[in-house]
């Protein structure tokens, strides 16, 4: 027997389905609204993040621009403003605010400021540890972000017994010895004759060997270019015991007059064996200005010369003349001067390492028997002949040739350069280095 299903049961099931559907719709609507809300917030957060990253990138651009300012000049040559240190930037006298304040870039701006770090000298306008702090603020779409960077300028350390920025020719019978007895040119290196190099011989340009050279290490063309600083020679005037002036007046490093050649044309001790028949330092007004030393009657010391220098005789094998020479022009040695590096305990070790430093050329000839210690630096070119022995390292920066005394870097004759590494130069690197970088 078939029974009829009550009509109210269908109505109850249909009502439950409708209620369930409505509940599901409400839940889905709530989820949809929540999703829309969160999506809107996420879009907003993404926009804010994008804006903040844009501001950070603008700050980074400012930092890179400041680093370039220190490392390179307006023509893209090194060194840049770091060549004379950070002092004139931290005191504001040489910080180009117009170059680093509210600079527009990519729809935003950046501003970079410089300050002395905490070097415990009590003077925020005087940098004593070659370290400063750059603060760059980037602003985009109303959001600003700041990056703080610590910059330092490290002391230069010699890597080779001889290194030149221009072409270098090693000919004759010179020897380059020691655990760092290598030769490097940032241009071309040419060996001829019978030179002996105990370590490597490399060139950033082309390495060429002829004759019968002996090289104990690697030889290579296309080697990486190595930094050779270009110091400001005048920075060392105040460190000298004697300043031989272009006007013929001898002063100390503080500028106090010691001797005037207008009343006595030579600067000498004037006692004992250095009587009137010997001259000590002689002055020639030129042009060009030149001071020359023909005997040992000048005072031993650290000398700064406003002009050229010629040394033809001084000291003896048993008693070398104690001297350090820093000249704005060229330095020439000839004959047989017996010299040794002047070292004062009161000077920092990097200053003690100087033997010769010339703003232009160095032409070292003669046949001394005494070994010379220290660094020899030429702002332009350098030439060795004769048979000097140098326990140290040699650098030629090959700056623009303003002096024709030496026209090409040449190591000839029978000199010996012996270098065992570790020599710290009396000047700083011509590049700045980033020590730390943080977003603040």
XYZ file of C-alpha atoms in Angstrom:
440
model
C 0.000 0.000 0.000
C 1.437 3.376 -0.951
C 1.260 6.154 1.551
C 1.183 9.787 0.619
C 4.126 11.831 2.082
C 2.818 14.737 4.068
C 3.233 18.026 2.304
C 4.624 19.771 5.405
C 7.716 17.537 5.363
C 8.721 18.869 1.923
C 8.168 22.348 3.142
C 10.391 21.734 6.222
C 13.293 20.387 4.090
C 13.036 23.237 1.628
C 13.092 25.727 4.525
C 16.224 24.175 6.008
C 18.016 24.326 2.654
C 17.125 27.944 2.269
C 18.339 28.800 5.744
C 21.595 26.942 5.173
C 22.136 28.736 1.883
C 21.517 32.079 3.506
C 23.990 31.297 6.258
C 26.590 30.243 3.711
C 25.985 33.417 1.739
C 26.432 35.513 4.861
C 29.675 33.667 5.722
C 30.973 34.004 2.171
C 30.033 37.667 2.110
C 31.855 38.203 5.410
C 34.910 36.367 4.085
C 34.774 38.367 0.882
C 34.556 41.619 2.798
C 37.435 40.532 5.014
C 39.503 39.547 2.006
C 38.771 42.853 0.330
C 39.720 44.677 3.514
C 42.983 42.748 3.922
C 43.766 43.068 0.228
C 43.229 46.807 0.435
C 45.491 47.002 3.475
C 48.101 44.813 1.748
C 47.995 47.024 -1.324
C 48.474 50.026 0.941
C 51.361 48.336 2.752
C 52.921 47.362 -0.573
C 52.640 50.926 -1.791
C 54.240 52.198 1.428
C 57.008 49.590 1.160
C 57.630 50.521 -2.465
C 57.820 54.178 -1.500
C 60.194 53.408 1.398
C 62.445 51.313 -0.852
C 62.465 54.145 -3.355
C 63.565 56.495 -0.587
C 66.303 54.033 0.464
C 67.566 53.726 -3.098
C 67.724 57.516 -3.353
C 69.779 57.620 -0.144
C 72.070 54.944 -1.576
C 72.503 57.024 -4.725
C 73.601 59.926 -2.543
C 76.180 57.758 -0.765
C 77.611 56.481 -4.033
C 77.796 60.043 -5.348
C 79.715 61.133 -2.239
C 82.141 58.187 -2.473
C 82.779 59.083 -6.121
C 83.379 62.707 -5.095
C 86.178 61.582 -2.789
C 87.673 59.011 -5.164
C 87.581 60.819 -8.534
C 87.852 64.360 -9.840
C 85.513 65.996 -12.346
C 87.331 64.318 -15.245
C 87.054 60.853 -13.732
C 90.684 60.717 -12.655
C 91.939 59.539 -9.291
C 92.468 60.907 -6.699
C 89.480 63.094 -6.007
C 88.838 65.271 -2.971
C 90.281 62.667 -0.622
C 93.779 63.653 -1.789
C 94.045 66.247 0.984
C 92.105 64.378 3.661
C 88.717 65.002 5.236
C 89.430 68.097 7.342
C 88.127 70.656 4.862
C 84.950 68.644 4.399
C 84.100 68.060 8.064
C 84.636 71.743 8.892
C 82.321 72.677 6.003
C 84.826 74.752 4.046
C 85.025 72.357 1.108
C 81.826 70.309 1.340
C 79.800 71.226 -1.779
C 76.376 71.561 -0.203
C 74.885 72.437 -3.588
C 75.979 69.042 -4.896
C 74.501 67.107 -1.985
C 71.419 68.989 -0.769
C 67.913 68.153 -2.041
C 69.219 66.680 -5.276
C 66.366 65.577 -7.541
C 66.551 62.078 -8.921
C 63.894 59.632 -10.160
C 60.921 61.449 -8.716
C 62.518 62.060 -5.317
C 65.477 63.783 -3.688
C 68.569 62.956 -1.647
C 70.683 64.948 0.783
C 74.106 63.892 2.079
C 75.933 65.362 5.060
C 79.392 64.622 6.446
C 80.622 64.649 10.031
C 83.713 63.662 11.945
C 83.432 60.342 13.718
C 84.096 59.997 17.415
C 87.897 60.025 17.222
C 88.284 61.352 20.790
C 90.145 64.501 19.775
C 87.487 66.817 21.164
C 87.202 68.666 17.854
C 84.461 67.748 15.411
C 85.973 70.003 12.720
C 89.327 68.219 12.701
C 89.686 64.625 11.536
C 92.623 62.818 13.128
C 91.945 59.174 12.291
C 91.059 59.490 8.582
C 87.529 58.293 9.267
C 84.235 60.152 8.812
C 80.498 59.474 8.832
C 78.244 60.146 5.838
C 74.505 60.451 6.442
C 72.256 60.283 3.372
C 68.513 60.938 3.453
C 66.342 59.910 0.528
C 62.799 61.263 0.179
C 60.089 59.996 -2.186
C 56.284 60.428 -2.108
C 56.385 61.906 1.372
C 58.473 59.098 2.873
C 62.091 59.626 4.029
C 64.718 56.983 4.766
C 68.272 57.467 6.056
C 71.477 55.531 5.494
C 74.582 56.032 7.623
C 77.998 55.042 6.275
C 81.434 55.085 7.909
C 84.228 55.956 5.444
C 87.930 55.546 6.033
C 91.105 56.327 4.131
C 93.732 53.692 4.820
C 97.508 53.989 4.752
C 99.074 52.793 1.521
C 101.312 49.738 1.766
C 103.798 48.840 -0.951
C 103.110 45.500 -2.655
C 106.136 45.475 -4.977
C 109.785 46.452 -4.880
C 109.053 48.756 -7.800
C 105.680 49.808 -9.183
C 104.885 52.446 -11.797
C 101.681 53.842 -13.209
C 103.279 54.314 -16.635
C 105.535 52.148 -18.791
C 108.543 50.586 -17.048
C 111.722 49.334 -18.711
C 114.187 47.137 -16.788
C 117.453 46.763 -18.676
C 121.127 46.106 -18.027
C 121.899 44.113 -14.884
C 119.655 45.407 -12.104
C 118.375 43.049 -9.450
C 115.063 43.133 -7.625
C 115.218 40.863 -4.606
C 113.456 39.944 -1.377
C 110.253 38.153 -0.455
C 108.332 41.012 -2.131
C 110.947 41.530 -4.830
C 108.491 41.988 -7.695
C 108.068 44.578 -10.461
C 104.711 45.881 -11.703
C 103.564 48.429 -14.252
C 100.019 49.695 -14.694
C 100.985 50.129 -18.352
C 103.678 48.112 -20.222
C 106.648 46.308 -18.650
C 109.698 45.552 -20.800
C 112.687 43.460 -19.677
C 115.921 43.454 -21.654
C 119.543 42.636 -20.981
C 120.116 40.456 -17.915
C 117.945 41.770 -15.089
C 117.057 39.508 -12.179
C 113.661 39.703 -10.474
C 113.165 37.235 -7.632
C 109.366 37.357 -7.602
C 106.769 38.297 -10.231
C 106.990 40.662 -13.194
C 103.537 41.878 -14.259
C 101.958 44.521 -16.446
C 98.394 45.765 -16.713
C 99.299 46.419 -20.331
C 101.809 44.214 -22.144
C 104.686 42.270 -20.597
C 107.644 41.820 -22.971
C 110.927 40.024 -22.267
C 114.064 40.087 -24.383
C 117.714 39.246 -23.730
C 118.228 36.874 -20.808
C 116.193 38.083 -17.837
C 115.631 35.925 -14.772
C 112.194 36.059 -13.169
C 111.524 33.817 -10.183
C 107.744 34.255 -10.099
C 104.852 34.701 -12.465
C 104.940 36.915 -15.524
C 101.755 38.322 -16.972
C 100.192 40.818 -19.317
C 96.760 42.189 -18.475
C 97.333 42.100 -14.724
C 94.941 44.127 -12.529
C 95.701 47.832 -12.223
C 97.096 48.664 -8.801
C 96.496 51.920 -6.962
C 99.474 54.268 -6.734
C 98.538 57.294 -4.633
C 99.287 60.867 -5.657
C 100.018 62.690 -2.392
C 100.084 66.434 -1.931
C 103.797 67.061 -1.425
C 103.235 70.290 0.507
C 101.475 68.329 3.258
C 104.936 67.275 4.479
C 106.467 70.747 4.746
C 105.456 71.233 8.364
C 107.004 67.861 9.290
C 110.473 68.890 8.080
C 113.382 70.145 10.167
C 114.568 72.401 7.351
C 112.578 74.044 4.556
C 114.852 75.299 1.774
C 112.710 78.045 0.301
C 112.310 79.166 -3.289
C 113.347 82.625 -2.035
C 116.705 81.382 -0.735
C 115.632 81.466 2.901
C 115.967 78.420 5.142
C 113.170 77.977 7.671
C 112.026 75.295 10.041
C 108.740 73.430 9.609
C 106.917 76.071 11.629
C 108.131 78.859 9.321
C 110.799 80.392 11.576
C 113.828 81.705 9.639
C 117.071 79.822 10.265
C 119.322 81.176 7.504
C 119.139 83.676 4.641
C 121.377 83.137 1.610
C 121.200 86.849 0.747
C 123.782 87.420 3.497
C 125.599 84.084 3.157
C 125.058 82.245 -0.108
C 125.477 78.795 1.481
C 123.690 76.967 4.265
C 126.330 75.091 6.272
C 127.690 74.402 9.739
C 130.708 76.661 9.187
C 132.812 74.873 11.790
C 135.571 72.263 11.797
C 136.118 70.630 8.405
C 133.263 72.700 6.989
C 135.209 75.940 6.900
C 134.920 78.626 4.272
C 136.237 76.357 1.506
C 133.230 74.052 1.709
C 129.740 75.094 0.769
C 127.117 72.822 2.350
C 123.793 73.575 0.660
C 123.989 76.052 -2.199
C 121.073 78.075 -3.600
C 120.397 78.923 -7.232
C 117.426 81.214 -7.869
C 117.122 79.891 -11.413
C 114.685 79.613 -12.964
C 114.128 76.912 -12.078
C 114.984 77.165 -8.384
C 117.563 74.593 -7.313
C 119.313 73.706 -4.086
C 122.424 71.531 -4.321
C 124.519 69.640 -1.805
C 128.110 68.938 -2.805
C 129.526 67.830 0.539
C 128.605 67.001 4.121
C 128.654 70.555 5.432
C 124.901 70.892 5.513
C 123.101 69.846 8.647
C 121.783 66.257 8.714
C 118.007 66.313 8.810
C 114.619 66.050 7.164
C 114.649 68.518 4.261
C 111.768 70.011 2.307
C 112.806 71.847 -0.863
C 110.684 74.410 -2.692
C 112.221 73.606 -6.047
C 114.669 71.062 -7.457
C 117.449 69.214 -5.617
C 120.885 68.064 -6.745
C 123.113 65.941 -4.495
C 126.550 65.176 -5.884
C 128.537 64.440 -2.765
C 127.949 63.928 0.940
C 128.970 61.445 3.595
C 131.369 58.549 3.351
C 131.115 54.768 3.333
C 131.898 54.629 7.034
C 129.830 57.683 7.927
C 126.876 58.202 5.602
C 125.089 61.557 5.599
C 121.777 61.309 7.417
C 119.057 62.866 5.306
C 115.481 62.624 4.092
C 114.614 64.695 1.017
C 111.138 65.845 -0.008
C 111.098 68.165 -3.004
C 108.367 69.962 -4.892
C 110.403 69.537 -8.091
C 112.882 66.828 -9.112
C 115.686 65.117 -7.192
C 118.999 64.202 -8.837
C 121.904 62.278 -7.317
C 125.245 61.809 -9.043
C 128.837 60.956 -8.181
C 129.090 58.919 -5.024
C 126.985 60.436 -2.261
C 126.854 58.159 0.764
C 123.442 58.711 2.284
C 121.248 57.122 4.907
C 117.634 57.703 5.831
C 116.996 60.294 8.539
C 114.747 58.785 11.193
C 113.418 60.753 14.130
C 111.839 58.850 16.990
C 109.330 61.677 17.294
C 107.995 61.007 13.779
C 105.388 58.318 13.043
C 106.833 55.207 11.436
C 105.295 56.003 8.049
C 107.185 59.320 8.005
C 110.377 57.576 9.073
C 110.044 55.358 6.006
C 110.637 58.266 3.603
C 114.034 58.481 1.970
C 113.168 60.519 -1.118
C 109.898 61.991 -2.339
C 109.734 64.200 -5.432
C 106.784 66.075 -6.807
C 108.109 65.424 -10.318
C 111.091 63.210 -11.306
C 113.832 61.280 -9.543
C 117.099 60.616 -11.367
C 119.285 58.448 -9.140
C 122.773 57.822 -10.450
C 126.224 57.437 -8.980
C 127.933 54.563 -7.239
C 127.358 54.745 -3.495
C 128.504 51.821 -1.375
C 126.105 52.397 1.497
C 122.692 50.701 1.372
C 119.758 53.094 1.541
C 116.639 52.299 3.539
C 113.109 53.514 2.967
C 110.654 54.521 0.292
C 111.530 56.399 -2.906
C 108.592 58.119 -4.604
C 108.358 60.139 -7.825
C 105.202 62.013 -8.714
C 106.153 61.696 -12.379
C 108.937 59.392 -13.657
C 111.899 57.682 -12.060
C 115.270 56.510 -13.410
C 117.958 54.441 -11.694
C 121.463 53.986 -13.038
C 124.807 53.271 -11.414
C 124.730 50.780 -8.569
C 122.752 52.067 -5.587
C 121.297 49.549 -3.158
C 117.827 50.328 -1.793
C 116.283 48.354 1.034
C 112.704 49.448 0.540
C 110.282 50.063 -2.300
C 110.016 52.443 -5.239
C 106.910 54.113 -6.689
C 106.386 56.296 -9.745
C 102.926 57.840 -10.078
C 103.435 59.073 -13.673
C 101.347 62.200 -13.195
C 101.231 64.731 -16.040
C 104.802 65.279 -17.236
C 105.675 68.848 -16.237
C 109.384 68.058 -15.765
C 111.652 66.767 -18.543
C 114.498 65.601 -16.287
C 113.271 62.000 -16.685
C 110.994 61.118 -19.583
C 110.396 57.390 -18.964
C 110.587 54.974 -16.048
C 113.890 53.123 -16.362
C 115.787 50.713 -14.151
C 119.233 50.242 -15.702
C 122.882 49.834 -14.726
C 123.444 47.667 -11.638
C 121.089 48.889 -8.931
C 119.627 46.516 -6.380
C 116.191 47.030 -4.868
C 115.597 44.660 -1.979
C 112.105 44.585 -0.497
C 110.581 42.151 1.968
C 107.117 43.700 2.159
C 105.255 45.430 4.915
C 106.485 48.918 4.057
C 103.860 51.492 5.026
C 104.003 54.616 2.896
C 104.001 58.097 4.411
C 100.776 58.919 2.658
C 97.258 57.619 2.569
C 95.489 55.677 -0.116
C 93.863 57.749 -2.844
C 90.631 55.802 -2.399
C 88.107 55.770 0.427
C 86.754 52.503 1.799
C 83.323 51.865 3.324
C 83.701 50.303 6.760
C 80.003 50.002 7.677
C 76.604 50.648 6.117
C 73.286 50.743 7.933
C 69.748 51.952 7.369
C 68.620 54.026 10.303
